[in-house]
CSV table of C-alpha atoms and ligand atoms in Angstrom, one decimal:
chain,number,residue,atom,x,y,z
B,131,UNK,CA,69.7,81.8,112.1
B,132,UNK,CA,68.8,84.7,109.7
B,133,UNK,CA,67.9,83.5,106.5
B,134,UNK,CA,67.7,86.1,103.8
B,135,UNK,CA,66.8,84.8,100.8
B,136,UNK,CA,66.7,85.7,96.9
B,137,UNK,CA,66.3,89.4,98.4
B,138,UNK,CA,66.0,92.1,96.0
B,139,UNK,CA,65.4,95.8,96.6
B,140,UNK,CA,65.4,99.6,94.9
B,141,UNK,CA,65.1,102.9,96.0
B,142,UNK,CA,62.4,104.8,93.1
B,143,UNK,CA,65.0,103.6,90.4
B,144,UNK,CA,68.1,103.1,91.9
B,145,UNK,CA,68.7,98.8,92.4
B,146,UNK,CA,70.3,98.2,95.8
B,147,UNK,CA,70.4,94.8,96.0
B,148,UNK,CA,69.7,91.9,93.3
B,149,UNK,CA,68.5,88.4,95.0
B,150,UNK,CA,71.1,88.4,97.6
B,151,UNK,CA,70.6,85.1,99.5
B,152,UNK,CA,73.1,84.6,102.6
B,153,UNK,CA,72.7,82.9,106.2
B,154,UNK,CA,73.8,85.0,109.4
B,155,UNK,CA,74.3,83.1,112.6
B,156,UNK,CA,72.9,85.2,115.1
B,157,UNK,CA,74.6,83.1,117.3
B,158,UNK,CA,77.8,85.2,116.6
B,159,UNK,CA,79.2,88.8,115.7
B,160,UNK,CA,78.8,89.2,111.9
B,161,UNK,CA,80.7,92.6,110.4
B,162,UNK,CA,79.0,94.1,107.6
B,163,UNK,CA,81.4,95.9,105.3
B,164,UNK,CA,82.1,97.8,101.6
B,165,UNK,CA,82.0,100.8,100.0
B,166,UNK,CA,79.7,103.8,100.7
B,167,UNK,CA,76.8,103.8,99.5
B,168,UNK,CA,76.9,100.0,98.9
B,169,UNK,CA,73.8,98.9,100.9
B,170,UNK,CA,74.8,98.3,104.5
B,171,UNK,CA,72.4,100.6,106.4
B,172,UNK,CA,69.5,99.1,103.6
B,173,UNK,CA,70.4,95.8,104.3
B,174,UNK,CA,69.7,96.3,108.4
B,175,UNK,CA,66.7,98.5,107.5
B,176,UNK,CA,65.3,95.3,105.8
B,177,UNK,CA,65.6,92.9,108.4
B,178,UNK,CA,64.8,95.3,111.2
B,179,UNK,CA,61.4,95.3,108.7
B,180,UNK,CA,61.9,99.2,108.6
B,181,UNK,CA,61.5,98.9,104.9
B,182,UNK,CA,60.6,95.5,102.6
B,183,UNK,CA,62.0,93.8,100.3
B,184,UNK,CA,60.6,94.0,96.6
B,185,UNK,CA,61.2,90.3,96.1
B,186,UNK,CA,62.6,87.7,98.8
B,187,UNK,CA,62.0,86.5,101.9
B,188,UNK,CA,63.8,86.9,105.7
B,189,UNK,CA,63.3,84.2,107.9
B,190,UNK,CA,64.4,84.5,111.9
B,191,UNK,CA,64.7,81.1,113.4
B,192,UNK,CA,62.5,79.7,111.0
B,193,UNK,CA,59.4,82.3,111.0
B,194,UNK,CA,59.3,84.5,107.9
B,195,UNK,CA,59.6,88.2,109.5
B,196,UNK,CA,60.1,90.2,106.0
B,197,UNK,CA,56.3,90.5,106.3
B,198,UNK,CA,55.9,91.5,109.6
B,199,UNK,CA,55.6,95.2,111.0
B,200,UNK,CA,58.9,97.0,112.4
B,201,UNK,CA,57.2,97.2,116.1
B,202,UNK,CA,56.7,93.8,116.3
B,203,UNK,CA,60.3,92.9,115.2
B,204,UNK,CA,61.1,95.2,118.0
B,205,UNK,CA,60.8,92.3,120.6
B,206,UNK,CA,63.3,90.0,118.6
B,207,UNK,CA,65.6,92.4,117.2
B,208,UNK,CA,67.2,95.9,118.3
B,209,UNK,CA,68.2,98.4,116.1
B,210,UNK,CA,70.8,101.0,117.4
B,211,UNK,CA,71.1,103.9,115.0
B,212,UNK,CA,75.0,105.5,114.0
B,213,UNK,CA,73.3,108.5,115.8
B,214,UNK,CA,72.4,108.6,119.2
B,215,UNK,CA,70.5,112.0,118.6
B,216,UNK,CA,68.9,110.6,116.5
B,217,UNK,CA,66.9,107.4,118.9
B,218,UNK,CA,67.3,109.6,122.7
B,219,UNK,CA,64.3,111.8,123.4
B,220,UNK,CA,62.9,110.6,126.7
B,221,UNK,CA,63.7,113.1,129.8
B,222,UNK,CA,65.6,110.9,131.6
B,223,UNK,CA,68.5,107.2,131.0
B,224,UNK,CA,65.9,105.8,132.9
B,225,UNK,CA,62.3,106.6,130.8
B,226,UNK,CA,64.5,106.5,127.4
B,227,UNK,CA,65.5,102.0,128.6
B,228,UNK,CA,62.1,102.0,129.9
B,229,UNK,CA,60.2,103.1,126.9
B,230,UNK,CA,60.7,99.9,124.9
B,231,UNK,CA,59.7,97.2,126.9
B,232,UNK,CA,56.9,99.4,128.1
B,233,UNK,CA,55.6,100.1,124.3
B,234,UNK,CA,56.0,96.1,123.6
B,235,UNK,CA,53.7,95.3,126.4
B,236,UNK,CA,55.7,93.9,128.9
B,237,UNK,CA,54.7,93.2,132.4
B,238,UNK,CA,55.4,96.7,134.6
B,239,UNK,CA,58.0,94.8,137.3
B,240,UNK,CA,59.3,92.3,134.5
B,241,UNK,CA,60.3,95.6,132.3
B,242,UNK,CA,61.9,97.4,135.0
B,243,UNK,CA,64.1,94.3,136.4
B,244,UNK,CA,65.0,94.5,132.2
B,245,UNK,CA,65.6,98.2,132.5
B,246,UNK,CA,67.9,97.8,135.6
B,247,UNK,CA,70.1,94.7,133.7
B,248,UNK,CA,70.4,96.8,131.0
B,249,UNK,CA,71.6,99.7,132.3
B,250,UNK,CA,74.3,97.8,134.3
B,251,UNK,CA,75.2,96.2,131.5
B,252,UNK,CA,75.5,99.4,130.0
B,253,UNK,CA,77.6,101.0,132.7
B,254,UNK,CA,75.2,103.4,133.0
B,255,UNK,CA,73.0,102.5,136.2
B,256,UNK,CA,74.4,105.4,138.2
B,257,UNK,CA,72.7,108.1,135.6
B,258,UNK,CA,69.2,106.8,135.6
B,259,UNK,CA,68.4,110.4,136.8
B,260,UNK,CA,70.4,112.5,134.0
B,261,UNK,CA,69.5,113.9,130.7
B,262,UNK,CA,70.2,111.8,128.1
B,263,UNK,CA,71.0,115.2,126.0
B,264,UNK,CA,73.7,116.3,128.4
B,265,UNK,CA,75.2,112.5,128.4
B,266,UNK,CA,78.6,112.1,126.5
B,267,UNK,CA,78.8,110.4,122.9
B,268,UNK,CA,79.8,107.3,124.1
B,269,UNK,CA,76.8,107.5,126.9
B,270,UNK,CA,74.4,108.1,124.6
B,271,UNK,CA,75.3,105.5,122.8
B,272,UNK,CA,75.4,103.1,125.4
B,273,UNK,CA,71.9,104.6,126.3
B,274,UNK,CA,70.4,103.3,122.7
B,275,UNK,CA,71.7,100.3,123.4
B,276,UNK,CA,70.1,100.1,127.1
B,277,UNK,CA,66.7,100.6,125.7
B,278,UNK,CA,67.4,98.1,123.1
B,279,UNK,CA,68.0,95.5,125.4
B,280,UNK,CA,65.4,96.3,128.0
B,281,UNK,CA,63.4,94.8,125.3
B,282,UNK,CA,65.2,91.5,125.9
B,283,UNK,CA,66.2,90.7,121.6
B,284,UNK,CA,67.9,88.4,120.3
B,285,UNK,CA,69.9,90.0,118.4
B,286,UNK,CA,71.3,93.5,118.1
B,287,UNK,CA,72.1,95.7,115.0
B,288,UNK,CA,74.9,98.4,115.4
B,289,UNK,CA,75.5,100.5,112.8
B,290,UNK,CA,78.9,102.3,113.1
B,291,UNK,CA,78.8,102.0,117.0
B,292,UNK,CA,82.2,103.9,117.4
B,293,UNK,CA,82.1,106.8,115.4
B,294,UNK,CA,83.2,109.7,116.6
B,295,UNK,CA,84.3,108.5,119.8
B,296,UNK,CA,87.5,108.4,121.8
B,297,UNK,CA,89.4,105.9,122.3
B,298,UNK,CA,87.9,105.2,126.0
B,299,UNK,CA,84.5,105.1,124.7
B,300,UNK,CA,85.4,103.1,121.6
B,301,UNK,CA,87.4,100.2,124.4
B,302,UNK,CA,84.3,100.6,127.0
B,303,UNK,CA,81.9,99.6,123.8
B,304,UNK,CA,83.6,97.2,122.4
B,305,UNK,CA,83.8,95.1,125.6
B,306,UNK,CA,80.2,95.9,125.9
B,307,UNK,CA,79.3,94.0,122.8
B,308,UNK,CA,81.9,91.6,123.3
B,309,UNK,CA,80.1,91.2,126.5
B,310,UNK,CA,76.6,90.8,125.5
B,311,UNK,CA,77.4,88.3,122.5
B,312,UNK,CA,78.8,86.0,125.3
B,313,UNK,CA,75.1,86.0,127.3
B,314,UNK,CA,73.7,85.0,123.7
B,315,UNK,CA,72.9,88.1,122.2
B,316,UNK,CA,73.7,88.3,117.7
B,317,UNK,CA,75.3,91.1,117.0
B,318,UNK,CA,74.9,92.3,113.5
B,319,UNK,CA,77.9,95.4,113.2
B,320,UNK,CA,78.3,97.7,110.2
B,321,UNK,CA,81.5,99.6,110.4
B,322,UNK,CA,84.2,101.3,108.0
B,323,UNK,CA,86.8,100.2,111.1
B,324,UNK,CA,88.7,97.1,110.0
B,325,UNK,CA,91.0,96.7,112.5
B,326,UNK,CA,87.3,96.6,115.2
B,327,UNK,CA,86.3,94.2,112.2
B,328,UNK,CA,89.5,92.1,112.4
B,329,UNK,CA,89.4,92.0,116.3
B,330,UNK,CA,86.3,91.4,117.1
B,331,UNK,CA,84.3,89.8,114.3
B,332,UNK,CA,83.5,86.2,113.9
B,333,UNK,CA,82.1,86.4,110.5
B,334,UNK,CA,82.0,89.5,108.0
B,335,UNK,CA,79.7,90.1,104.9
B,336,UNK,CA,81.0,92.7,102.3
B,337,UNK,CA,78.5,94.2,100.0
B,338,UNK,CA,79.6,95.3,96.9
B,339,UNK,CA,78.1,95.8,92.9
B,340,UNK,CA,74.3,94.5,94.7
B,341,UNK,CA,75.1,91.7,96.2
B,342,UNK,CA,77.1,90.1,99.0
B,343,UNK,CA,80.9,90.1,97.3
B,344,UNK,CA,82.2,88.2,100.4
B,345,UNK,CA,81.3,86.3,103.3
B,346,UNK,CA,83.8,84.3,105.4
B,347,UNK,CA,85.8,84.6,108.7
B,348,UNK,CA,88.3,87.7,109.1
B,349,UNK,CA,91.2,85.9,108.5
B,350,UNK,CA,89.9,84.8,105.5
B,351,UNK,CA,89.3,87.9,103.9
B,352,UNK,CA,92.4,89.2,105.1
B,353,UNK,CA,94.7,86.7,103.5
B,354,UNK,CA,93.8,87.9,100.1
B,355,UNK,CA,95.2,91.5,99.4
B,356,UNK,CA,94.3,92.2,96.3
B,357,UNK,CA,91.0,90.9,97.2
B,358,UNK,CA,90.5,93.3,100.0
B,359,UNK,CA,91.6,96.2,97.8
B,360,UNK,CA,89.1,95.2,95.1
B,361,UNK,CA,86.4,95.2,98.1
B,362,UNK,CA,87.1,98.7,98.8
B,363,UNK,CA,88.6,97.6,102.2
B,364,UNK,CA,91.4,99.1,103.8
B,365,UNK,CA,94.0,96.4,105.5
B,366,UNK,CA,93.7,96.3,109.5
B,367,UNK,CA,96.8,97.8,110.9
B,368,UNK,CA,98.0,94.7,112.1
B,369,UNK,CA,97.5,92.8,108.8
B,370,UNK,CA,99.8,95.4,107.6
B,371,UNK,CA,102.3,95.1,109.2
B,372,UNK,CA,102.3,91.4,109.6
B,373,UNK,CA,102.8,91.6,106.1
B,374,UNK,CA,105.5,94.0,105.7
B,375,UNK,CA,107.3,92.0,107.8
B,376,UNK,CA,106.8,88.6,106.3
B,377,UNK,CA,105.2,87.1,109.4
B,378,UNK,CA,102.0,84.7,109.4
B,379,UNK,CA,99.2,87.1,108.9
B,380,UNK,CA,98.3,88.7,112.4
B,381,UNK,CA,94.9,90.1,112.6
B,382,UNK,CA,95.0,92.1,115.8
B,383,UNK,CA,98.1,94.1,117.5
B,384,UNK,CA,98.5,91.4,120.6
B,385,UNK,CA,99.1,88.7,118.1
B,386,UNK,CA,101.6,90.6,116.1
B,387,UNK,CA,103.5,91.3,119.8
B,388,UNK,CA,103.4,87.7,119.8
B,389,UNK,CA,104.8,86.9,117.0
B,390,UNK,CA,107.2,89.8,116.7
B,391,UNK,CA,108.5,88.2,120.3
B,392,UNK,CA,108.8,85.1,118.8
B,393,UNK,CA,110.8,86.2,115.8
B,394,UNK,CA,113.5,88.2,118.2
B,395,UNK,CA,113.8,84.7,120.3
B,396,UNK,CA,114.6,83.1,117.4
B,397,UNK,CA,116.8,85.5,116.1
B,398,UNK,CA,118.4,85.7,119.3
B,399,UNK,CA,119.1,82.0,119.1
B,400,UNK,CA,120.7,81.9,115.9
B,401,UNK,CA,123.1,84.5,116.4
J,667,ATP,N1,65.7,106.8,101.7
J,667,ATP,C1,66.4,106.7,100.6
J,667,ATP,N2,65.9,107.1,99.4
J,667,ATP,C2,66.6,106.9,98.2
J,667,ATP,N3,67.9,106.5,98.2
J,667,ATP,C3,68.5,106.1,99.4
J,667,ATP,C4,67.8,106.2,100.6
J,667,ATP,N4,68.6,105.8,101.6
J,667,ATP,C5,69.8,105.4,101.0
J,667,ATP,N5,69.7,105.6,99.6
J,667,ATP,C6,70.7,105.3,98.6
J,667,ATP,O1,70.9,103.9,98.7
J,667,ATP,C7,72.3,103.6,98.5
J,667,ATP,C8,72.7,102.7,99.7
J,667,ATP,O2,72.6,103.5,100.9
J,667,ATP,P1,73.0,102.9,102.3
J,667,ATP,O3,72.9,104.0,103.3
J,667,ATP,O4,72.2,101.7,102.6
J,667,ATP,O5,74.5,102.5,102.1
J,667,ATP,P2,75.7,102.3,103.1
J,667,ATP,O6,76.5,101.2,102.6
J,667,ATP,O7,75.1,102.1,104.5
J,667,ATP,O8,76.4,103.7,103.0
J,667,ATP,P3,77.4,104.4,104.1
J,667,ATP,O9,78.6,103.5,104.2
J,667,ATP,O10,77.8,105.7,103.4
J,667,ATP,O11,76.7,104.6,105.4
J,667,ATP,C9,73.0,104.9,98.4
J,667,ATP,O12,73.2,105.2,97.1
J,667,ATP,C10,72.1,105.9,99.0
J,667,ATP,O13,72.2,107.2,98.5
């Protein structure tokens, strides 16, 4: 569990967050939504321990980490930036995974069995040799998140994972984070998409006016429109539709096949 509690924090004068207290189960893939500007990016800075809090605590399992230094976070918890340029500078996918688990210490053969899970798991074992500069968006960041894990955390921050990436990329990292949550890894997501939010969320904050606005399941947040609206949130595509058409609400497109099947046999029967 992440425990964030009574958390307050400014920029010089700008107030970005007044005693925000909320439990994340890093157990599970949390969204973190709102507006621009509303204090998602500050809010992973903070636990990653990148920046601290000016009042409030944030506790990991138990252990207070708001007061410990970003590198030694590192071991527990793996940041992966919107920008792949922005992480990549080793000269190779191999010394860019390696560099982590290296930096934090680990044992030389334990770090590279790490490295070699990692970039498996990354789809991205076949490159070891390449320049991570010449790599493709979505291989790049696939490679941030390689070097996260060869540091074995427990839980992983995305922040906007797919942006600016086709839709092949956007499928091949979804599954990957699907994929990782299921060996046990949290994943913490920021992202603007809703219908990636509606699909493959478990939970979802949404930040808004300082503080967390709303915290629930998908479905929940998606029931209420005028809710959503208020939160700055756009409707998923499916929700949408689900409710143009007066059907149960349908968060992603296979359940509103499903549904729109079941509507036809049932039409079909009554005429
Ligand atoms: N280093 C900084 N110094 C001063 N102000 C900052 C700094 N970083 C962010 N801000 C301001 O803090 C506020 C919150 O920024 P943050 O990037 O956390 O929001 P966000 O919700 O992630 O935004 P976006 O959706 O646009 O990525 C914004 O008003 C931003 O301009």
């Amino acid at each position: 569990m992440l425990n964030l509690k009574n958390i307050s924090f400014s920029y010089a004068r700008e107030k970005i967050f007044n005693d925000i207290n909320v439990q994340i189960d890093t157990t599970l893939i949390t969204a973190v939504a709102g507006r621009n500007g509303t204090g998602k990016t500050t809010l992973t800075r903070l636990i990653m321990g990148l920046m601290k809090p000016d009042a409030g605590t944030i506790e990991l399992n138990g252990k207070i980490i708001s007061d410990m230094p970003s590198y030694i976070l590192a071991k527990d918890i793996g940041y992966v930036f919107q920008n792949p340029d922005h992480q990549l500078f080793a000269s190779s996918v191999h010394s860019e995974a390696a560099y982590a688990p290296l930096a934090l210490g680990m044992d030389i053969k334990l770090a590279e069995e790490n490295v070699q899970q990692a970039l498996i798991d990354t789809e991205l074992a076949d490159k070891q040799e390449c320049m991570p500069q010449l790599l493709s968006l979505g291989d790049k960041q696939r490679l941030s998140i390689a070097s996260a894990l060869a540091a074995v955390p427990k839980l992983l921050i995305l922040d906007e994972p797919t942006s600016g990436q086709d839709c092949r990329e956007r499928t091949v990292l979804l599954r990957l984070m699907r994929k990782l949550n299921k060996k046990g890894i949290g994943i913490i997501l920021i992202t603007h998409d809703m219908d990636i939010l509606a699909e493959h969320a478990d939970r979802v904050l949404v930040l808004s006016n300082k503080c967390i606005a709303f915290e629930g399941t998908p479905r929940e947040l998606f029931t209420d429109e005028e809710r959503t609206a208020a939160l700055g949130l756009e409707l998923p595509e499916a929700v949408r539709i689900s409710h143009e058409m007066k059907l149960e609400l349908c968060l992603t497109p296979a359940e509103l096949y499903n549904k729109i099947a079941v509507r036809r046999e049932e039409n079909g029967k009554n005429n």
